[in-house]
Amino acid sequence: MEPHEHGIVRDQISAGALQTLEGLQAAGYRACLVGGAVRDLLLGVAPKDFDVATDAEPEAVVEVFGRKARLIGRRFRIAHVRFGREIVEVSTFRADPGASDPGADTRELDDAGRVLRDNVFGSIAEDARRRDFAINGLYYDISDDCVYDYVGGMADVDARRLRLIGDADVRYREDPVRMIRAVRIAAKLGLTIDEPALPPRALVPLLADVPSARMFDEVLKLLMNPAGPAVFRMLREHGLFTPLFDQTAAVLDSPAGAASEALIEQAVANTAARIEAGRPVTPAFIFAALLWPAVREQAAELERGGTPPAPALASAQSQVVGHQIQRVAIPKRFSVPMREIWQLQPRFHRRRGKQASRLIAHPRFRAAYDFLLLRAGAGEVDDELAQWWTDAQDHPSTPTPGSGAGGAPGAGRRRKRRGGRRRKSAEPA
Ligand code: ATP
Ligand code: MG
């Protein structure tokens, strides 16, 4: 095949990836940069990580790099090679035997046609065809400075088009996660999804069966992302949000769902802005927003049935989270603070002296306050309430209209001790 003209220059490639490529080539193997990094470089975007594909089998990669390398993965056996803080993922060229001769398919599939295990090694051209999208199936070889294209990916880069390799029904059944990858990659790079690659309504429900731990990783990549707002819109547009967050989707799709939709959009937009500004973000906050509409509705339902507000909220949380983790596993280190953010919301309605100062002193106050701002933005609580808590942190002695007690004196004493170090801006802990 003809290698292609391109604009990739060597110093755009990470030091670890270069050393991996050179190490494998010095040992006599073929090794190329592949996947997202090649795609991003061709589109003029800085890659997030660098993946290498090689004809060396995983054990051979470990032989080349010794203690720097280790084998990981069950479904795909691959090697991770570590250079300081950078980890380069090295995968061996694999064939997709099902593509040419279904009878010769040695992959393990489940009942829905999903690939469970796939360790059949193959040629670079075969490796290209088992990848998801044509723009993800490009190989860059540093030794001859050429891009190798077996799937028409270069034409798609030029057209800024996201096209599946092969048949949508087959490829999306094999791995339903590809449907959300399509949305994520298109949103990140501003690509047009090729008509046949648009997630088919009939296959979208298959996402509900993806293992929940993998789904958690995918949700973070989707929404804790500078392109998060576009991703969220596209997930909704293509019905992909529903199998991931079915309880929330039911609320968003109800007649009064627009405000809840706005709340989630705002949370995703805040997260994106923080990432762009290099500030810390936590999955606890985004998940708190993603599940809140369902928690709030469930709590209201229980209250209508006579349960008092506090136990209604606690029990709604448990029900919603218990159901959600079957779809998207939320690790305890995030679900615990997420629940605290919710649990603190009713306390914002109690503004008298001691109660207010205790709330401000709570370790999760900042995240809970940011969450209150989201709710105010969505019209769930009065702006006046949110403003009161904003002022209570900065001007503790301001008289409080309607609160009767005149501000939050406790908060004031505490703030003075702290020497005004509190930041004015939103800061989920
Ligand atoms: P990102 O910019 O998010 O890293 P990426 O395309 O690099 O996007 P990775 O998860 O890093 O995504 O995957 C690296 C490469 O592996 C992809 O470019 C693609 O070639 C291949 N790949 C990843 N996931 C799949 C999948 N589900 N099916 C087929 N190929 C995949
Ligand atoms: Mg990548």
CSV table of C-alpha atoms in Angstrom, one decimal, residues 67-413:
chain,number,residue,atom,x,y,z
A,67,ARG,CA,10.9,-4.6,34.5
A,68,LYS,CA,9.5,-1.5,32.8
A,69,ALA,CA,6.8,-3.7,31.2
A,70,ARG,CA,4.0,-5.8,32.6
A,71,LEU,CA,1.2,-7.8,31.1
A,72,ILE,CA,-2.4,-6.8,31.7
A,73,GLY,CA,-5.9,-7.5,30.5
A,74,ARG,CA,-7.9,-10.7,30.0
A,75,ARG,CA,-10.1,-9.9,27.1
A,76,PHE,CA,-7.1,-8.3,25.3
A,77,ARG,CA,-3.7,-9.4,26.6
A,78,ILE,CA,-1.6,-6.3,26.2
A,79,ALA,CA,1.6,-4.9,27.8
A,80,HIS,CA,2.0,-1.6,29.7
A,81,VAL,CA,5.5,-0.1,29.4
A,82,ARG,CA,6.3,2.5,32.0
A,83,PHE,CA,8.6,5.5,31.6
A,84,GLY,CA,8.5,7.5,34.8
A,85,ARG,CA,4.9,8.7,35.1
A,86,GLU,CA,4.0,7.9,31.5
A,87,ILE,CA,2.5,4.5,30.7
A,88,VAL,CA,2.4,3.4,27.0
A,89,GLU,CA,0.0,0.7,26.0
A,90,VAL,CA,1.4,-1.8,23.6
A,91,SER,CA,-0.9,-4.2,21.8
A,92,THR,CA,0.0,-7.0,19.5
A,93,PHE,CA,-1.5,-6.9,15.9
A,94,ARG,CA,-4.7,-8.9,16.1
A,95,ALA,CA,-6.8,-10.6,13.5
A,96,ASP,CA,-10.6,-10.5,13.6
A,97,PRO,CA,-11.2,-13.9,12.1
A,98,GLY,CA,-15.0,-13.4,12.1
A,99,ALA,CA,-14.6,-10.7,9.5
A,100,SER,CA,-13.5,-12.9,6.5
A,101,ASP,CA,-14.8,-16.3,7.5
A,102,PRO,CA,-17.5,-16.5,10.2
A,103,GLY,CA,-16.9,-20.3,10.5
A,104,ALA,CA,-13.3,-19.7,11.4
A,105,ASP,CA,-14.2,-17.3,14.2
A,106,THR,CA,-12.2,-18.4,17.2
A,107,ARG,CA,-13.3,-15.5,19.4
A,108,GLU,CA,-15.6,-16.2,22.3
A,109,LEU,CA,-18.9,-14.4,21.8
A,110,ASP,CA,-21.8,-14.2,24.2
A,111,ASP,CA,-25.5,-14.6,23.3
A,112,ALA,CA,-25.8,-11.0,22.1
A,113,GLY,CA,-22.8,-11.4,19.8
A,114,ARG,CA,-20.4,-9.6,22.1
A,115,VAL,CA,-16.7,-10.5,22.0
A,116,LEU,CA,-15.6,-11.9,25.3
A,117,ARG,CA,-12.0,-12.9,24.4
A,118,ASP,CA,-9.9,-12.1,21.4
A,119,ASN,CA,-6.3,-13.1,21.4
A,120,VAL,CA,-5.8,-14.2,17.8
A,121,PHE,CA,-2.7,-12.4,16.5
A,122,GLY,CA,-2.5,-11.2,13.0
A,123,SER,CA,-1.1,-8.8,10.4
A,124,ILE,CA,-1.1,-5.0,10.7
A,125,ALA,CA,-3.9,-4.9,8.0
A,126,GLU,CA,-6.0,-7.3,10.0
A,127,ASP,CA,-5.3,-5.3,13.1
A,128,ALA,CA,-6.6,-2.2,11.4
A,129,ARG,CA,-9.9,-3.9,10.4
A,130,ARG,CA,-10.8,-5.0,14.0
A,131,ARG,CA,-10.6,-1.4,15.2
A,132,ASP,CA,-13.9,0.6,15.6
A,133,PHE,CA,-13.7,3.6,13.4
A,134,ALA,CA,-11.6,4.2,10.3
A,135,ILE,CA,-9.9,7.3,11.8
A,136,ASN,CA,-8.9,5.1,14.7
A,137,GLY,CA,-7.3,2.5,12.4
A,138,LEU,CA,-4.3,4.5,11.2
A,139,TYR,CA,-0.7,3.6,11.9
A,140,TYR,CA,2.2,6.0,12.0
A,141,ASP,CA,5.7,4.5,11.6
A,142,ILE,CA,8.5,6.7,13.0
A,143,SER,CA,11.2,4.8,11.0
A,144,ASP,CA,9.9,5.9,7.6
A,145,ASP,CA,7.8,8.8,8.8
A,146,CYS,CA,4.7,7.3,7.0
A,147,VAL,CA,1.1,6.9,7.9
A,148,TYR,CA,-0.3,3.4,6.9
A,149,ASP,CA,-4.0,3.3,6.1
A,150,TYR,CA,-5.8,0.0,5.4
A,151,VAL,CA,-9.3,1.2,6.1
A,152,GLY,CA,-9.7,4.6,4.4
A,153,GLY,CA,-9.1,6.5,7.5
A,154,MET,CA,-7.1,9.3,5.8
A,155,ALA,CA,-10.0,10.3,3.6
A,156,ASP,CA,-12.2,10.5,6.7
A,157,VAL,CA,-9.7,12.7,8.5
A,158,ASP,CA,-9.8,15.0,5.5
A,159,ALA,CA,-13.6,14.9,5.5
A,160,ARG,CA,-13.8,15.1,9.3
A,161,ARG,CA,-16.0,12.1,9.3
A,162,LEU,CA,-16.5,9.3,11.8
A,163,ARG,CA,-17.2,6.1,9.9
A,164,LEU,CA,-17.4,2.6,11.3
A,165,ILE,CA,-15.1,-0.1,9.9
A,166,GLY,CA,-17.5,-2.8,8.6
A,167,ASP,CA,-21.2,-3.2,9.2
A,168,ALA,CA,-22.9,-1.2,12.0
A,169,ASP,CA,-25.1,-4.0,13.1
A,170,VAL,CA,-22.2,-6.4,13.5
A,171,ARG,CA,-19.7,-4.0,15.0
A,172,TYR,CA,-22.2,-2.4,17.5
A,173,ARG,CA,-23.4,-5.8,18.6
A,174,GLU,CA,-19.9,-7.1,19.1
A,175,ASP,CA,-19.3,-4.2,21.5
A,176,PRO,CA,-22.1,-1.8,22.3
A,177,VAL,CA,-19.7,0.6,23.9
A,178,ARG,CA,-18.7,1.6,20.4
A,179,MET,CA,-22.0,3.5,20.2
A,180,ILE,CA,-21.0,5.8,23.0
A,181,ARG,CA,-17.4,6.0,21.7
A,182,ALA,CA,-18.8,7.4,18.5
A,183,VAL,CA,-20.5,10.2,20.3
A,184,ARG,CA,-17.5,11.0,22.5
A,185,ILE,CA,-15.0,11.0,19.6
A,186,ALA,CA,-17.4,13.0,17.3
A,187,ALA,CA,-18.0,15.6,20.1
A,188,LYS,CA,-14.4,15.9,21.0
A,189,LEU,CA,-13.2,16.5,17.5
A,190,GLY,CA,-16.2,18.1,15.9
A,191,LEU,CA,-16.7,15.3,13.4
A,192,THR,CA,-19.8,14.3,11.6
A,193,ILE,CA,-21.0,10.8,12.3
A,194,ASP,CA,-21.4,8.9,9.1
A,195,GLU,CA,-25.1,8.0,8.6
A,196,PRO,CA,-24.7,4.2,9.0
A,197,ALA,CA,-22.7,4.7,12.2
A,198,LEU,CA,-25.4,6.7,13.9
A,199,PRO,CA,-26.4,4.5,16.9
A,200,PRO,CA,-29.3,2.4,15.7
A,201,ARG,CA,-32.3,2.7,18.1
A,202,ALA,CA,-32.7,-1.1,18.2
A,203,LEU,CA,-29.2,-1.7,19.5
A,204,VAL,CA,-29.0,1.1,22.1
A,205,PRO,CA,-30.6,-1.1,24.8
A,206,LEU,CA,-27.7,-3.5,24.6
A,207,LEU,CA,-25.7,-0.9,26.5
A,208,ALA,CA,-27.6,-1.8,29.6
A,209,ASP,CA,-25.8,-5.2,29.6
A,210,VAL,CA,-22.3,-3.8,29.5
A,211,PRO,CA,-20.4,-4.7,32.7
A,212,SER,CA,-21.1,-1.9,35.2
A,213,ALA,CA,-17.4,-1.4,36.1
A,214,ARG,CA,-16.5,-0.7,32.4
A,215,MET,CA,-19.5,1.6,32.2
A,216,PHE,CA,-18.2,3.7,35.1
A,217,ASP,CA,-14.9,4.3,33.2
A,218,GLU,CA,-16.8,5.1,30.1
A,219,VAL,CA,-19.2,7.6,31.8
A,220,LEU,CA,-16.2,9.5,33.3
A,221,LYS,CA,-14.7,9.7,29.8
A,222,LEU,CA,-18.0,10.9,28.4
A,223,LEU,CA,-18.9,13.6,31.0
A,224,MET,CA,-15.7,14.6,32.8
A,225,ASN,CA,-14.4,16.0,29.6
A,226,PRO,CA,-14.0,19.5,28.1
A,227,ALA,CA,-16.5,18.3,25.4
A,228,GLY,CA,-18.9,17.0,28.0
A,229,PRO,CA,-21.7,19.4,27.2
A,230,ALA,CA,-21.7,18.3,23.5
A,231,VAL,CA,-21.4,14.7,24.6
A,232,PHE,CA,-24.4,15.0,26.9
A,233,ARG,CA,-26.6,16.6,24.2
A,234,MET,CA,-25.6,13.8,21.7
A,235,LEU,CA,-26.2,11.1,24.3
A,236,ARG,CA,-29.7,12.4,24.8
A,237,GLU,CA,-30.3,13.0,21.1
A,238,HIS,CA,-29.5,9.4,20.3
A,239,GLY,CA,-31.2,7.8,23.2
A,240,LEU,CA,-27.9,6.6,24.6
A,241,PHE,CA,-28.4,8.3,28.0
A,242,THR,CA,-31.4,6.1,28.8
A,243,PRO,CA,-29.7,2.7,29.2
A,244,LEU,CA,-27.0,4.3,31.3
A,245,PHE,CA,-29.2,6.3,33.7
A,246,ASP,CA,-32.7,4.9,33.2
A,247,GLN,CA,-34.1,6.4,36.4
A,248,THR,CA,-32.9,9.9,35.5
A,249,ALA,CA,-33.9,9.5,31.9
A,250,ALA,CA,-37.5,8.8,33.0
A,251,VAL,CA,-37.6,12.1,34.9
A,252,LEU,CA,-35.9,14.0,32.0
A,253,ASP,CA,-38.4,12.6,29.6
A,254,SER,CA,-41.4,13.5,31.8
A,255,PRO,CA,-43.4,16.7,31.1
A,256,ALA,CA,-41.6,18.7,33.8
A,257,GLY,CA,-38.2,17.3,32.8
A,258,ALA,CA,-36.6,20.4,31.3
A,259,ALA,CA,-35.4,21.9,34.5
A,260,SER,CA,-33.7,18.6,35.5
A,261,GLU,CA,-32.1,18.5,32.1
A,262,ALA,CA,-30.8,22.0,32.6
A,263,LEU,CA,-29.4,21.1,36.0
A,264,ILE,CA,-27.4,18.2,34.5
A,265,GLU,CA,-26.3,20.3,31.6
A,266,GLN,CA,-25.0,23.0,34.0
A,267,ALA,CA,-23.1,20.4,36.1
A,268,VAL,CA,-21.5,19.0,33.0
A,269,ALA,CA,-20.6,22.5,31.7
A,270,ASN,CA,-19.2,23.5,35.1
A,271,THR,CA,-17.0,20.4,35.1
A,272,ALA,CA,-15.8,21.1,31.6
A,273,ALA,CA,-14.9,24.7,32.5
A,274,ARG,CA,-13.0,23.5,35.5
A,275,ILE,CA,-11.1,21.0,33.5
A,276,GLU,CA,-10.2,23.6,30.9
A,277,ALA,CA,-9.0,25.9,33.7
A,278,GLY,CA,-6.9,23.1,35.1
A,279,ARG,CA,-8.9,22.9,38.3
A,280,PRO,CA,-9.8,19.7,40.2
A,281,VAL,CA,-13.0,17.9,39.5
A,282,THR,CA,-14.6,15.0,41.2
A,283,PRO,CA,-16.9,12.2,39.9
A,284,ALA,CA,-18.9,12.6,43.2
A,285,PHE,CA,-20.2,15.9,42.0
A,286,ILE,CA,-21.1,14.9,38.5
A,287,PHE,CA,-22.8,11.7,39.7
A,288,ALA,CA,-24.7,13.7,42.3
A,289,ALA,CA,-26.1,15.9,39.5
A,290,LEU,CA,-26.8,12.9,37.2
A,291,LEU,CA,-28.8,11.0,39.8
A,292,TRP,CA,-30.4,13.9,41.7
A,293,PRO,CA,-33.5,14.2,39.5
A,294,ALA,CA,-34.3,10.6,40.2
A,295,VAL,CA,-33.5,10.9,44.0
A,296,ARG,CA,-35.6,14.1,44.3
A,297,GLU,CA,-38.6,12.5,42.5
A,298,GLN,CA,-38.4,9.3,44.5
A,299,ALA,CA,-38.2,11.3,47.8
A,300,ALA,CA,-41.2,13.4,46.8
A,301,GLU,CA,-43.1,10.2,46.0
A,302,LEU,CA,-42.3,8.7,49.5
A,303,GLU,CA,-43.3,12.0,51.1
A,304,ARG,CA,-46.6,11.9,49.3
A,305,GLY,CA,-47.0,8.4,50.9
A,306,GLY,CA,-46.6,9.9,54.3
A,307,THR,CA,-42.8,9.4,55.0
A,308,PRO,CA,-41.3,12.4,56.7
A,309,PRO,CA,-38.8,14.4,54.6
A,310,ALA,CA,-35.5,13.2,56.1
A,311,PRO,CA,-36.1,9.5,56.0
A,312,ALA,CA,-37.7,9.9,52.6
A,313,LEU,CA,-34.5,11.5,51.2
A,314,ALA,CA,-32.3,8.8,52.8
A,315,SER,CA,-34.5,6.0,51.5
A,316,ALA,CA,-34.8,7.5,48.0
A,317,GLN,CA,-31.0,7.8,47.8
A,318,SER,CA,-30.6,4.1,48.7
A,319,GLN,CA,-33.2,3.0,46.2
A,320,VAL,CA,-31.8,5.1,43.4
A,321,VAL,CA,-28.2,4.2,44.0
A,322,GLY,CA,-28.9,0.6,44.5
A,323,HIS,CA,-30.5,0.4,41.1
A,324,GLN,CA,-28.0,2.6,39.4
A,325,ILE,CA,-24.9,0.6,40.4
A,326,GLN,CA,-26.2,-2.3,38.4
A,327,ARG,CA,-25.8,-0.2,35.3
A,328,VAL,CA,-22.8,2.0,36.2
A,329,ALA,CA,-20.7,0.9,39.2
A,330,ILE,CA,-19.9,4.0,41.3
A,331,PRO,CA,-17.0,3.2,43.6
A,332,LYS,CA,-17.6,3.9,47.3
A,333,ARG,CA,-15.0,6.6,47.4
A,334,PHE,CA,-17.3,8.6,45.1
A,335,SER,CA,-20.7,7.4,46.2
A,336,VAL,CA,-20.1,8.3,49.8
A,337,PRO,CA,-19.4,12.0,49.1
A,338,MET,CA,-22.1,12.0,46.5
A,339,ARG,CA,-24.7,11.0,49.2
A,340,GLU,CA,-23.3,13.6,51.5
A,341,ILE,CA,-23.9,16.3,48.9
A,342,TRP,CA,-27.5,15.2,48.7
A,343,GLN,CA,-27.9,14.8,52.4
A,344,LEU,CA,-26.8,18.3,53.1
A,345,GLN,CA,-29.3,20.0,50.8
A,346,PRO,CA,-32.2,20.2,53.3
A,347,ARG,CA,-29.9,21.8,55.8
A,348,PHE,CA,-29.5,24.9,53.5
A,349,HIS,CA,-33.1,25.8,54.4
A,350,ARG,CA,-32.1,26.1,58.1
A,351,ARG,CA,-30.2,29.4,58.3
A,352,ARG,CA,-30.3,30.3,61.9
A,353,GLY,CA,-26.9,31.1,63.6
A,354,LYS,CA,-25.5,27.8,64.9
A,355,GLN,CA,-27.1,25.6,62.2
A,356,ALA,CA,-25.6,27.8,59.5
A,357,SER,CA,-22.2,27.9,61.0
A,358,ARG,CA,-22.1,24.2,61.5
A,359,LEU,CA,-23.1,23.6,57.9
A,360,ILE,CA,-20.4,26.0,56.7
A,361,ALA,CA,-17.9,24.0,58.8
A,362,HIS,CA,-18.9,20.7,57.3
A,363,PRO,CA,-16.1,19.1,55.3
A,364,ARG,CA,-18.5,18.7,52.3
A,365,PHE,CA,-20.0,22.2,52.6
A,366,ARG,CA,-18.2,23.5,49.5
A,367,ALA,CA,-19.5,20.8,47.2
A,368,ALA,CA,-22.9,20.9,48.7
A,369,TYR,CA,-23.0,24.6,48.2
A,370,ASP,CA,-22.0,24.3,44.6
A,371,PHE,CA,-24.8,21.8,44.2
A,372,LEU,CA,-27.2,24.3,45.8
A,373,LEU,CA,-26.2,26.8,43.2
A,374,LEU,CA,-27.0,24.2,40.5
A,375,ARG,CA,-30.4,23.7,42.0
A,376,ALA,CA,-31.0,27.4,42.2
A,377,GLY,CA,-30.0,27.8,38.5
A,378,ALA,CA,-32.6,25.1,37.6
A,379,GLY,CA,-35.3,26.9,39.6
A,380,GLU,CA,-35.5,24.3,42.3
A,381,VAL,CA,-34.7,26.6,45.1
A,382,ASP,CA,-34.9,30.4,45.3
A,383,ASP,CA,-32.0,32.4,44.1
A,384,GLU,CA,-32.3,34.4,47.3
A,385,LEU,CA,-31.4,31.2,49.3
A,386,ALA,CA,-28.4,30.5,47.3
A,387,GLN,CA,-27.3,34.2,47.5
A,388,TRP,CA,-27.8,34.1,51.3
A,389,TRP,CA,-25.3,31.2,51.5
A,390,THR,CA,-22.9,33.0,49.2
A,391,ASP,CA,-23.0,36.0,51.5
A,392,ALA,CA,-22.9,34.0,54.6
A,393,GLN,CA,-19.4,32.8,53.7
A,394,ASP,CA,-18.1,36.2,52.7
A,395,HIS,CA,-20.1,38.7,54.8
A,396,PRO,CA,-21.1,36.8,57.8
A,397,SER,CA,-22.7,39.8,59.6
A,398,THR,CA,-25.1,40.8,56.8
A,399,PRO,CA,-28.6,41.0,58.2
A,400,THR,CA,-30.8,38.3,56.8
A,401,PRO,CA,-34.1,39.2,55.4
A,402,GLY,CA,-36.6,36.7,56.6
A,403,SER,CA,-34.2,34.6,58.6
A,404,GLY,CA,-35.1,36.6,61.7
A,405,ALA,CA,-31.8,35.8,63.5
A,406,GLY,CA,-29.7,38.2,61.5
A,407,GLY,CA,-27.1,36.5,59.5
A,408,ALA,CA,-24.9,33.6,60.5
A,409,PRO,CA,-22.7,34.9,63.4
A,410,GLY,CA,-21.0,31.6,63.9
A,411,ALA,CA,-19.9,31.6,60.4
A,412,GLY,CA,-18.4,35.0,60.9
A,413,ARG,CA,-16.3,34.0,63.8
